[in-house]
């Protein structure tokens, strides 16, 4: 049922190729059509303006031809041929009317021929403009001997002035269609190029969701963003594979470490219950079972604390703490739990008060964990010496340094000691634990606004450096 629902949901989605090409075609088509309409209107307006200028020139030429050599008004029949020649030369339409009037406004010449009444109907009362709003007029005065002898009016319809030849309209339409097709083809090719790497990533993501992490993507691409996307996804897949392997190893390790004390406790209690051991030996078996139960309890507590802190659900206090008394009390309580092979840690504390901002319980957890690690790393047959120093650095932090003279940390393990569930080969064979102590301690330090790192210790032993913010 769920499979059918997912299948139906997929059908509702459109591929990136169809989505972008169809929408881009609509957008570019609409945009170009609007541009074409605006351009067509502008061409008509320009054509009208240019033709009116030509008409005005024609009116002026007719006015000049209507004056004889002696400066008198002379309207000859030859004007008919002149007008026809100019129509053909300037490509003017047949919807043109030429009117010549005398000094009193009387009709002297018209083409096409019309009566005085018809002239008054075509022109306004002043005889200087067209009466109908569908016509435009261009006029020129006939001048002779310094006086006005008459007037030439050339009328043309606005439709003819705005007229654009069919050939030009056809060419313009073909150009618009070509631009739409070219734009669509461009976005189509780009969508194909963009869709291919996205399809590869989607296919790889589907394989990862199915539990297959060994993904190999072709990360080479000319586009930087696509290259970075493919490369990042490839790296993510690799890290997921490492995480899955680490999780499997961690689960196996945790299962083994928890199973070992449980098996020991079960065997010891079973031996006592069945009477295999009696008396003092039975008491020793029960004591060992209690020790194993305590170790099991600590491992479970470490695991729970680590998970809680990693998930951010552990409350961390940020109190004002006086550093020197706090460290002295922590070291004193810890020393009470140790045997004679551990010397009392040497404290190097500042003479003036130093106030920290943090959680006293969490600081104690960090220090006790570091001190216990030093005990575990003690050289056989040698007294363990511990140094604990407190000082203030220029950055406004308190620096707590813990140094021991133990076996130290091998160079190949120094970069991994803060990894969860990591333990060196020596510890794996001698100690039982989950390898969460240092990881948990670092998370605690960072939760209080500080840090925990491995310092440059002496030739023998190791040094850990804790930084905690000062109270300001």
PDB file of N, CA and C in Angstrom, residues 35-51 161-165 168-169 171-173 175:
ATOM      1  N   UNK A  35       6.753  42.268 -26.387  1.00  0.00           N
ATOM      2  CA  UNK A  35       7.779  43.126 -26.987  1.00  0.00           C
ATOM      3  C   UNK A  35       7.456  43.421 -28.441  1.00  0.00           C
ATOM      4  N   UNK A  36       6.963  42.401 -29.160  1.00  0.00           N
ATOM      5  CA  UNK A  36       6.605  42.597 -30.561  1.00  0.00           C
ATOM      6  C   UNK A  36       5.470  43.599 -30.704  1.00  0.00           C
ATOM      7  N   UNK A  37       4.464  43.512 -29.826  1.00  0.00           N
ATOM      8  CA  UNK A  37       3.346  44.447 -29.896  1.00  0.00           C
ATOM      9  C   UNK A  37       3.806  45.876 -29.627  1.00  0.00           C
ATOM     10  N   UNK A  38       4.626  46.038 -28.597  1.00  0.00           N
ATOM     11  CA  UNK A  38       5.134  47.377 -28.284  1.00  0.00           C
ATOM     12  C   UNK A  38       5.997  47.894 -29.424  1.00  0.00           C
ATOM     13  N   UNK A  39       6.841  47.017 -29.964  1.00  0.00           N
ATOM     14  CA  UNK A  39       7.709  47.421 -31.077  1.00  0.00           C
ATOM     15  C   UNK A  39       6.876  47.771 -32.303  1.00  0.00           C
ATOM     16  N   UNK A  40       5.840  46.982 -32.592  1.00  0.00           N
ATOM     17  CA  UNK A  40       4.973  47.239 -33.741  1.00  0.00           C
ATOM     18  C   UNK A  40       4.288  48.592 -33.599  1.00  0.00           C
ATOM     19  N   UNK A  41       3.795  48.868 -32.371  1.00  0.00           N
ATOM     20  CA  UNK A  41       3.168  50.176 -32.133  1.00  0.00           C
ATOM     21  C   UNK A  41       4.177  51.304 -32.332  1.00  0.00           C
ATOM     22  N   UNK A  42       5.386  51.085 -31.828  1.00  0.00           N
ATOM     23  CA  UNK A  42       6.409  52.136 -31.963  1.00  0.00           C
ATOM     24  C   UNK A  42       6.782  52.344 -33.431  1.00  0.00           C
ATOM     25  N   UNK A  43       6.849  51.255 -34.208  1.00  0.00           N
ATOM     26  CA  UNK A  43       7.169  51.384 -35.635  1.00  0.00           C
ATOM     27  C   UNK A  43       6.070  52.175 -36.355  1.00  0.00           C
ATOM     28  N   UNK A  44       4.812  51.904 -35.995  1.00  0.00           N
ATOM     29  CA  UNK A  44       3.713  52.645 -36.596  1.00  0.00           C
ATOM     30  C   UNK A  44       3.815  54.138 -36.293  1.00  0.00           C
ATOM     31  N   UNK A  45       4.136  54.450 -35.028  1.00  0.00           N
ATOM     32  CA  UNK A  45       4.271  55.865 -34.667  1.00  0.00           C
ATOM     33  C   UNK A  45       5.423  56.523 -35.411  1.00  0.00           C
ATOM     34  N   UNK A  46       6.533  55.823 -35.539  1.00  0.00           N
ATOM     35  CA  UNK A  46       7.675  56.369 -36.282  1.00  0.00           C
ATOM     36  C   UNK A  46       7.336  56.519 -37.759  1.00  0.00           C
ATOM     37  N   UNK A  47       6.612  55.521 -38.300  1.00  0.00           N
ATOM     38  CA  UNK A  47       6.230  55.612 -39.715  1.00  0.00           C
ATOM     39  C   UNK A  47       5.319  56.814 -39.951  1.00  0.00           C
ATOM     40  N   UNK A  48       4.347  57.034 -39.038  1.00  0.00           N
ATOM     41  CA  UNK A  48       3.465  58.194 -39.158  1.00  0.00           C
ATOM     42  C   UNK A  48       4.242  59.493 -39.111  1.00  0.00           C
ATOM     43  N   UNK A  49       5.189  59.579 -38.162  1.00  0.00           N
ATOM     44  CA  UNK A  49       5.978  60.801 -38.045  1.00  0.00           C
ATOM     45  C   UNK A  49       6.808  61.046 -39.308  1.00  0.00           C
ATOM     46  N   UNK A  50       7.466  59.998 -39.810  1.00  0.00           N
ATOM     47  CA  UNK A  50       8.295  60.160 -41.013  1.00  0.00           C
ATOM     48  C   UNK A  50       7.449  60.516 -42.234  1.00  0.00           C
ATOM     49  N   UNK A  51       6.293  59.872 -42.358  1.00  0.00           N
ATOM     50  CA  UNK A  51       5.441  60.165 -43.514  1.00  0.00           C
ATOM     51  C   UNK A  51       4.846  61.563 -43.443  1.00  0.00           C
ATOM     52  N   UNK A 161      -1.035  56.464 -42.945  1.00  0.00           N
ATOM     53  CA  UNK A 161       0.236  56.904 -42.359  1.00  0.00           C
ATOM     54  C   UNK A 161       0.865  55.800 -41.502  1.00  0.00           C
ATOM     55  N   UNK A 162      -0.005  54.998 -40.833  1.00  0.00           N
ATOM     56  CA  UNK A 162       0.507  53.930 -39.985  1.00  0.00           C
ATOM     57  C   UNK A 162       0.723  52.621 -40.741  1.00  0.00           C
ATOM     58  N   UNK A 163       0.427  52.611 -41.978  1.00  0.00           N
ATOM     59  CA  UNK A 163       0.482  51.386 -42.761  1.00  0.00           C
ATOM     60  C   UNK A 163       1.914  50.837 -42.812  1.00  0.00           C
ATOM     61  N   UNK A 164       2.032  49.540 -42.532  1.00  0.00           N
ATOM     62  CA  UNK A 164       3.319  48.840 -42.638  1.00  0.00           C
ATOM     63  C   UNK A 164       3.159  47.762 -43.703  1.00  0.00           C
ATOM     64  N   UNK A 165       4.045  47.666 -44.635  1.00  0.00           N
ATOM     65  CA  UNK A 165       3.917  46.673 -45.705  1.00  0.00           C
ATOM     66  C   UNK A 165       3.870  45.251 -45.160  1.00  0.00           C
ATOM     67  N   UNK A 168       7.166  43.431 -44.448  1.00  0.00           N
ATOM     68  CA  UNK A 168       7.853  43.751 -43.191  1.00  0.00           C
ATOM     69  C   UNK A 168       7.194  43.027 -42.011  1.00  0.00           C
ATOM     70  N   UNK A 169       5.854  42.969 -42.034  1.00  0.00           N
ATOM     71  CA  UNK A 169       5.154  42.252 -40.960  1.00  0.00           C
ATOM     72  C   UNK A 169       5.527  40.781 -40.977  1.00  0.00           C
ATOM     73  N   UNK A 171       8.292  39.421 -42.166  1.00  0.00           N
ATOM     74  CA  UNK A 171       9.680  39.280 -41.704  1.00  0.00           C
ATOM     75  C   UNK A 171       9.765  39.410 -40.186  1.00  0.00           C
ATOM     76  N   UNK A 172       9.048  40.374 -39.634  1.00  0.00           N
ATOM     77  CA  UNK A 172       9.072  40.586 -38.186  1.00  0.00           C
ATOM     78  C   UNK A 172       8.480  39.382 -37.452  1.00  0.00           C
ATOM     79  N   UNK A 173       7.402  38.816 -37.996  1.00  0.00           N
ATOM     80  CA  UNK A 173       6.773  37.645 -37.356  1.00  0.00           C
ATOM     81  C   UNK A 173       7.717  36.445 -37.382  1.00  0.00           C
ATOM     82  N   UNK A 175      10.921  36.565 -37.467  1.00  0.00           N
ATOM     83  CA  UNK A 175      11.999  36.846 -36.521  1.00  0.00           C
ATOM     84  C   UNK A 175      11.573  36.523 -35.093  1.00  0.00           C
TER      85      UNK A 175
END
